[in-house]
Amino acid sequence: MFDLHRLRLLRELKRRGTLAAVAAALSYAPSSVSQQLSQLESEVGVRLLEPVGRRVRLTEQAEILVAHTEVILERLERAEADIAASLTDLTGTLRIASFQTAALTLVPATLDLLRARHPRLRVHVTHMEPEKSLPALQARDFDLVLAEEYPGNPNARPAELEQEDLLDDPLHLALPHGAGRPDADGPTAALRSLAQHPWVMEPEGTAARHWAMTLCRDAGFEPDVRFETADLLLHLRLVEQKHAAAFLPDLVWSGQRPSVPLRRLPRGRRTRRIFTVVRRGSNRHPAILACRDALARAAGLRSGQKMS
């Protein structure tokens, strides 16, 4: 029989890339991780790692072993969920990662609902963008991730993760007061009227940045991006102070009246999808079910406030 702890270390090496990263994530010394993997090689009877410069990579046999380890860990997730479901009181710790606007608008109400219904459940929330939080979910750093998907930019869907839609969040062109053409004929013309204006966008490499750049280029211009930040509240402030134009979602205003002029975006580009992601096998865990239910109720409460 193979040692499950060592199998987890091999899986972590597959996810994180280096022995140092595995050691840092699990609070081990790199030499200890290396020793444990050497012992696993002895158990399996084949070579699992091969040197590549100063690093190591998994052999074909190690990749096979990791694939089986994924199945084993999913079954253990299901076992944990079944045990938790058999208990009358929900306890333990639920680790959530959320991007900024969801953390500001949905998470506080979700925490209120969870505290009222499950006072013994400890919830730990980390602000992290999906580009980092989804790999961290796969590495078991989190139990649930709040993520977003922009129109025309579908996310990768790893087989070991399971998504559940939460809400659609409308997107808008946000103009500084006095900028652009207020009488522009249609969304594309309104967008094109800001071709010479400074812009604020999310950093390079993010789905939001790719979507925004594509939107501008499809309108016939290359945006003058002078400000880059993942902080959408800073985006809003720069628009309010007439320093930049931006693309902003409804969640930025937390149900309040927008503080800057907004214009519609071209058809098919007007909404981002917000959803939760968990590892397969954990979706039946009572803490996951309770959190998803509370998030859905929080989203419903926000919709009601917006309508009123």
Short mmCIF file of C-alpha atoms in Angstrom, two decimals:
data_model
loop_
_atom_site.label_atom_id
_atom_site.label_comp_id
_atom_site.label_asym_id
_atom_site.label_seq_id
_atom_site.Cartn_x
_atom_site.Cartn_y
_atom_site.Cartn_z
CA MET A 1 0.00 0.00 0.00
CA PHE A 2 1.21 3.50 -0.81
CA ASP A 3 1.40 6.16 1.88
CA LEU A 4 -1.43 8.67 1.37
CA HIS A 5 0.54 11.53 2.89
CA ARG A 6 3.35 11.01 0.38
CA LEU A 7 0.85 10.72 -2.46
CA ARG A 8 -0.50 14.13 -1.41
CA LEU A 9 3.02 15.57 -1.54
CA LEU A 10 3.48 14.25 -5.08
CA ARG A 11 0.15 15.78 -6.05
CA GLU A 12 1.16 19.10 -4.48
CA LEU A 13 4.38 19.03 -6.49
CA LYS A 14 2.32 18.57 -9.64
CA ARG A 15 0.16 21.58 -8.68
CA ARG A 16 2.80 23.93 -7.29
CA GLY A 17 5.75 23.16 -9.54
CA THR A 18 8.70 23.14 -7.15
CA LEU A 19 9.78 21.39 -3.96
CA ALA A 20 10.28 24.81 -2.34
CA ALA A 21 6.69 25.83 -3.14
CA VAL A 22 5.34 22.58 -1.69
CA ALA A 23 7.44 23.02 1.44
CA ALA A 24 6.30 26.64 1.89
CA ALA A 25 2.63 25.77 1.40
CA LEU A 26 2.70 22.87 3.87
CA SER A 27 5.19 24.36 6.36
CA TYR A 28 7.84 21.72 5.77
CA ALA A 29 11.56 21.96 5.09
CA PRO A 30 12.34 21.31 1.40
CA SER A 31 14.69 18.52 2.44
CA SER A 32 11.80 16.83 4.28
CA VAL A 33 9.59 16.97 1.17
CA SER A 34 12.41 15.55 -0.94
CA GLN A 35 12.97 12.75 1.57
CA GLN A 36 9.28 11.84 1.66
CA LEU A 37 9.10 11.68 -2.13
CA SER A 38 12.22 9.52 -2.23
CA GLN A 39 10.51 7.10 0.15
CA LEU A 40 7.44 7.11 -2.10
CA GLU A 41 9.67 6.14 -5.03
CA SER A 42 10.90 3.19 -2.98
CA GLU A 43 7.30 2.17 -2.21
CA VAL A 44 6.22 2.40 -5.84
CA GLY A 45 9.40 0.83 -7.21
CA VAL A 46 9.83 3.25 -10.12
CA ARG A 47 11.40 6.65 -10.60
CA LEU A 48 8.89 9.45 -10.00
CA LEU A 49 11.04 12.57 -10.39
CA GLU A 50 13.73 13.57 -12.85
CA PRO A 51 16.00 16.63 -12.69
CA VAL A 52 15.53 19.51 -15.13
CA GLY A 53 18.23 22.07 -14.42
CA ARG A 54 17.80 23.06 -10.77
CA ARG A 55 14.23 21.81 -10.64
CA VAL A 56 12.50 18.45 -10.95
CA ARG A 57 9.59 17.25 -13.02
CA LEU A 58 7.25 14.30 -12.72
CA THR A 59 7.93 11.20 -14.78
CA GLU A 60 5.20 9.51 -16.82
CA GLN A 61 4.71 7.03 -14.00
CA ALA A 62 4.36 9.86 -11.47
CA GLU A 63 1.68 11.47 -13.65
CA ILE A 64 -0.25 8.17 -13.62
CA LEU A 65 0.06 8.02 -9.85
CA VAL A 66 -1.18 11.60 -9.44
CA ALA A 67 -4.23 10.84 -11.59
CA HIS A 68 -5.14 7.95 -9.28
CA THR A 69 -4.43 10.13 -6.26
CA GLU A 70 -7.00 12.66 -7.52
CA VAL A 71 -9.63 9.92 -7.56
CA ILE A 72 -8.69 8.80 -4.05
CA LEU A 73 -8.84 12.34 -2.68
CA GLU A 74 -12.23 12.95 -4.31
CA ARG A 75 -13.57 9.83 -2.59
CA LEU A 76 -12.17 11.09 0.70
CA GLU A 77 -13.90 14.45 0.11
CA ARG A 78 -17.18 12.57 -0.33
CA ALA A 79 -16.56 10.54 2.80
CA GLU A 80 -15.92 13.72 4.77
CA ALA A 81 -19.13 15.23 3.37
CA ASP A 82 -21.15 12.14 4.32
CA ILE A 83 -19.76 12.14 7.86
CA ALA A 84 -20.51 15.85 8.27
CA ALA A 85 -24.04 15.29 6.95
CA SER A 86 -24.62 12.64 9.61
CA LEU A 87 -24.02 15.18 12.39
CA THR A 88 -26.76 17.38 13.80
CA ASP A 89 -24.57 20.48 14.28
CA LEU A 90 -22.43 22.14 11.63
CA THR A 91 -18.91 22.82 12.92
CA GLY A 92 -15.36 23.14 11.60
CA THR A 93 -13.80 25.75 9.33
CA LEU A 94 -14.91 26.77 5.85
CA ARG A 95 -12.23 28.53 3.79
CA ILE A 96 -13.54 30.93 1.13
CA ALA A 97 -11.69 32.98 -1.49
CA SER A 98 -13.51 35.86 -3.16
CA PHE A 99 -12.72 38.59 -5.66
CA GLN A 100 -13.15 42.18 -4.50
CA THR A 101 -16.66 43.25 -5.50
CA ALA A 102 -18.25 39.99 -4.36
CA ALA A 103 -16.31 40.23 -1.09
CA LEU A 104 -17.68 43.74 -0.54
CA THR A 105 -21.30 43.16 -1.53
CA LEU A 106 -22.20 39.48 -1.11
CA VAL A 107 -19.86 38.06 1.53
CA PRO A 108 -20.92 40.23 4.53
CA ALA A 109 -24.60 39.30 4.12
CA THR A 110 -23.59 35.66 3.61
CA LEU A 111 -21.62 35.72 6.86
CA ASP A 112 -24.64 37.17 8.69
CA LEU A 113 -26.86 34.35 7.41
CA LEU A 114 -24.32 31.64 8.24
CA ARG A 115 -23.74 33.03 11.74
CA ALA A 116 -27.49 33.05 12.44
CA ARG A 117 -28.05 29.49 11.23
CA HIS A 118 -24.72 27.82 12.05
CA PRO A 119 -23.03 29.72 14.90
CA ARG A 120 -20.41 27.00 15.44
CA LEU A 121 -19.18 27.09 11.83
CA ARG A 122 -15.97 29.11 11.53
CA VAL A 123 -15.68 30.92 8.20
CA HIS A 124 -12.32 32.18 6.94
CA VAL A 125 -12.43 34.60 3.97
CA THR A 126 -9.49 35.64 1.79
CA HIS A 127 -9.58 38.38 -0.85
CA MET A 128 -8.05 36.81 -3.95
CA GLU A 129 -8.70 37.16 -7.66
CA PRO A 130 -9.87 34.03 -9.56
CA GLU A 131 -6.61 33.76 -11.53
CA LYS A 132 -4.95 32.78 -8.23
CA SER A 133 -7.80 31.41 -6.15
CA LEU A 134 -8.90 28.68 -8.57
CA PRO A 135 -5.45 27.01 -8.69
CA ALA A 136 -5.34 27.40 -4.90
CA LEU A 137 -8.71 25.63 -4.66
CA GLN A 138 -7.30 22.73 -6.65
CA ALA A 139 -4.34 22.67 -4.26
CA ARG A 140 -6.81 22.48 -1.33
CA ASP A 141 -5.92 25.89 0.09
CA PHE A 142 -9.64 26.81 -0.04
CA ASP A 143 -12.95 24.98 0.13
CA LEU A 144 -15.02 27.36 -1.99
CA VAL A 145 -14.13 30.11 -4.45
CA LEU A 146 -16.24 32.98 -5.72
CA ALA A 147 -15.23 33.54 -9.34
CA GLU A 148 -16.27 35.56 -12.38
CA GLU A 149 -16.43 35.01 -16.14
CA TYR A 150 -16.53 37.83 -18.66
CA PRO A 151 -18.55 37.62 -21.90
CA GLY A 152 -16.61 36.00 -24.71
CA ASN A 153 -13.87 34.85 -22.32
CA PRO A 154 -14.88 31.41 -20.99
CA ASN A 155 -12.81 30.07 -18.11
CA ALA A 156 -11.01 26.76 -18.22
CA ARG A 157 -13.08 24.06 -16.52
CA PRO A 158 -10.83 21.45 -14.88
CA ALA A 159 -12.56 18.11 -14.46
CA GLU A 160 -11.86 18.05 -10.72
CA LEU A 161 -13.76 21.31 -10.09
CA GLU A 162 -17.52 21.89 -10.05
CA GLN A 163 -19.22 25.24 -10.74
CA GLU A 164 -22.61 26.58 -9.71
CA ASP A 165 -24.02 29.84 -11.08
CA LEU A 166 -24.84 32.55 -8.54
CA LEU A 167 -25.87 35.66 -10.48
CA ASP A 168 -25.38 37.72 -13.61
CA ASP A 169 -23.77 41.11 -12.96
CA PRO A 170 -24.43 43.83 -15.58
CA LEU A 171 -21.40 45.70 -16.93
CA HIS A 172 -21.34 49.36 -17.96
CA LEU A 173 -19.19 51.95 -19.65
CA ALA A 174 -18.45 54.53 -16.92
CA LEU A 175 -17.70 58.07 -18.14
CA PRO A 176 -16.17 60.99 -16.29
CA HIS A 177 -18.63 63.89 -16.14
CA GLY A 178 -18.36 65.85 -19.37
CA ALA A 179 -16.39 63.17 -21.27
CA GLY A 180 -17.46 61.36 -24.41
CA ARG A 181 -20.49 62.18 -26.53
CA PRO A 182 -23.75 62.14 -24.54
CA ASP A 183 -25.70 61.98 -27.82
CA ALA A 184 -23.63 59.12 -29.30
CA ASP A 185 -25.78 56.93 -31.51
CA GLY A 186 -25.57 53.51 -29.92
CA PRO A 187 -23.21 51.67 -27.53
CA THR A 188 -20.34 51.30 -30.00
CA ALA A 189 -20.40 54.98 -30.88
CA ALA A 190 -20.44 55.94 -27.19
CA LEU A 191 -17.43 53.71 -26.63
CA ARG A 192 -15.60 55.06 -29.67
CA SER A 193 -16.15 58.64 -28.48
CA LEU A 194 -13.71 57.86 -25.63
CA ALA A 195 -10.94 56.67 -27.94
CA GLN A 196 -8.67 59.59 -26.98
CA HIS A 197 -9.52 59.55 -23.29
CA PRO A 198 -7.31 57.94 -20.58
CA TRP A 199 -8.54 54.59 -19.24
CA VAL A 200 -8.20 52.57 -16.05
CA MET A 201 -8.24 48.79 -16.43
CA GLU A 202 -7.36 45.67 -14.48
CA PRO A 203 -3.78 44.33 -14.82
CA GLU A 204 -2.44 42.50 -17.84
CA GLY A 205 -3.11 38.78 -17.76
CA THR A 206 -6.54 39.03 -16.12
CA ALA A 207 -9.76 37.95 -17.82
CA ALA A 208 -11.23 41.40 -17.18
CA ARG A 209 -8.34 43.12 -18.98
CA HIS A 210 -8.57 40.79 -21.98
CA TRP A 211 -12.33 41.41 -22.23
CA ALA A 212 -11.92 45.21 -21.93
CA MET A 213 -9.14 45.40 -24.53
CA THR A 214 -11.15 43.26 -26.96
CA LEU A 215 -14.18 45.51 -26.47
CA CYS A 216 -12.20 48.65 -27.31
CA ARG A 217 -10.43 47.07 -30.27
CA ASP A 218 -13.72 45.82 -31.69
CA ALA A 219 -14.92 49.44 -31.48
CA GLY A 220 -11.94 50.46 -33.62
CA PHE A 221 -9.38 51.92 -31.22
CA GLU A 222 -6.49 51.03 -28.92
CA PRO A 223 -7.26 52.37 -25.43
CA ASP A 224 -4.79 54.68 -23.68
CA VAL A 225 -4.46 52.66 -20.44
CA ARG A 226 -2.77 54.96 -17.95
CA PHE A 227 -3.91 53.27 -14.74
CA GLU A 228 -3.77 49.55 -13.89
CA THR A 229 -5.24 48.05 -10.73
CA ALA A 230 -7.44 45.16 -9.64
CA ASP A 231 -9.16 47.52 -7.16
CA LEU A 232 -12.47 48.46 -8.81
CA LEU A 233 -13.18 51.02 -6.10
CA LEU A 234 -10.08 52.86 -7.30
CA HIS A 235 -11.43 52.54 -10.87
CA LEU A 236 -14.59 54.26 -9.69
CA ARG A 237 -12.71 57.00 -7.85
CA LEU A 238 -10.59 57.78 -10.94
CA VAL A 239 -13.76 58.10 -13.01
CA GLU A 240 -15.40 60.31 -10.38
CA GLN A 241 -12.33 62.58 -10.34
CA LYS A 242 -12.35 62.78 -14.18
CA HIS A 243 -8.97 61.06 -14.58
CA ALA A 244 -10.13 58.03 -16.58
CA ALA A 245 -12.95 56.12 -18.23
CA ALA A 246 -13.63 52.57 -17.08
CA PHE A 247 -15.80 49.49 -17.39
CA LEU A 248 -17.62 48.91 -14.10
CA PRO A 249 -20.03 46.20 -12.91
CA ASP A 250 -23.24 46.79 -10.94
CA LEU A 251 -21.74 45.26 -7.79
CA VAL A 252 -19.39 48.24 -7.42
CA TRP A 253 -22.27 50.39 -6.21
CA SER A 254 -23.60 47.86 -3.67
CA GLY A 255 -27.19 48.71 -4.57
CA GLN A 256 -26.65 52.48 -4.35
CA ARG A 257 -27.30 54.99 -7.14
CA PRO A 258 -24.33 55.24 -9.58
CA SER A 259 -22.15 58.30 -8.96
CA VAL A 260 -20.96 58.69 -12.57
CA PRO A 261 -22.67 58.65 -15.99
CA LEU A 262 -23.12 55.14 -17.43
CA ARG A 263 -23.64 53.94 -20.99
CA ARG A 264 -24.78 50.59 -22.30
CA LEU A 265 -22.23 48.25 -23.81
CA PRO A 266 -22.62 46.48 -27.18
CA ARG A 267 -25.02 43.55 -27.20
CA GLY A 268 -23.49 40.31 -25.95
CA ARG A 269 -20.87 42.16 -23.85
CA ARG A 270 -23.10 43.52 -21.09
CA THR A 271 -22.98 40.92 -18.31
CA ARG A 272 -20.37 38.96 -16.37
CA ARG A 273 -21.26 35.64 -14.80
CA ILE A 274 -20.57 35.16 -11.08
CA PHE A 275 -20.41 31.62 -9.74
CA THR A 276 -19.06 29.45 -6.97
CA VAL A 277 -16.49 26.70 -7.48
CA VAL A 278 -15.70 23.70 -5.27
CA ARG A 279 -13.75 20.49 -5.68
CA ARG A 280 -15.73 17.52 -6.94
CA GLY A 281 -16.66 15.30 -4.04
CA SER A 282 -17.09 18.24 -1.63
CA ASN A 283 -20.25 19.67 -3.21
CA ARG A 284 -22.45 17.65 -0.83
CA HIS A 285 -20.62 18.78 2.30
CA PRO A 286 -23.10 20.52 4.63
CA ALA A 287 -20.82 23.56 5.03
CA ILE A 288 -20.59 23.96 1.24
CA LEU A 289 -24.36 23.54 0.86
CA ALA A 290 -25.00 26.04 3.65
CA CYS A 291 -22.59 28.58 2.16
CA ARG A 292 -24.01 28.29 -1.34
CA ASP A 293 -27.52 28.67 0.03
CA ALA A 294 -26.51 31.76 2.03
CA LEU A 295 -24.77 33.26 -1.00
CA ALA A 296 -27.88 32.72 -3.12
CA ARG A 297 -30.01 34.37 -0.45
CA ALA A 298 -27.57 37.27 -0.19
CA ALA A 299 -27.71 37.72 -3.97
CA GLY A 300 -31.51 37.64 -3.79
CA LEU A 301 -31.56 40.24 -1.01
CA ARG A 302 -29.31 42.49 -3.09
CA SER A 303 -31.62 42.14 -6.12
CA GLY A 304 -34.58 43.11 -3.96
CA GLN A 305 -32.77 46.20 -2.67
CA LYS A 306 -31.83 47.18 -6.22
CA MET A 307 -35.44 46.86 -7.40
CA SER A 308 -36.74 48.96 -4.52
#
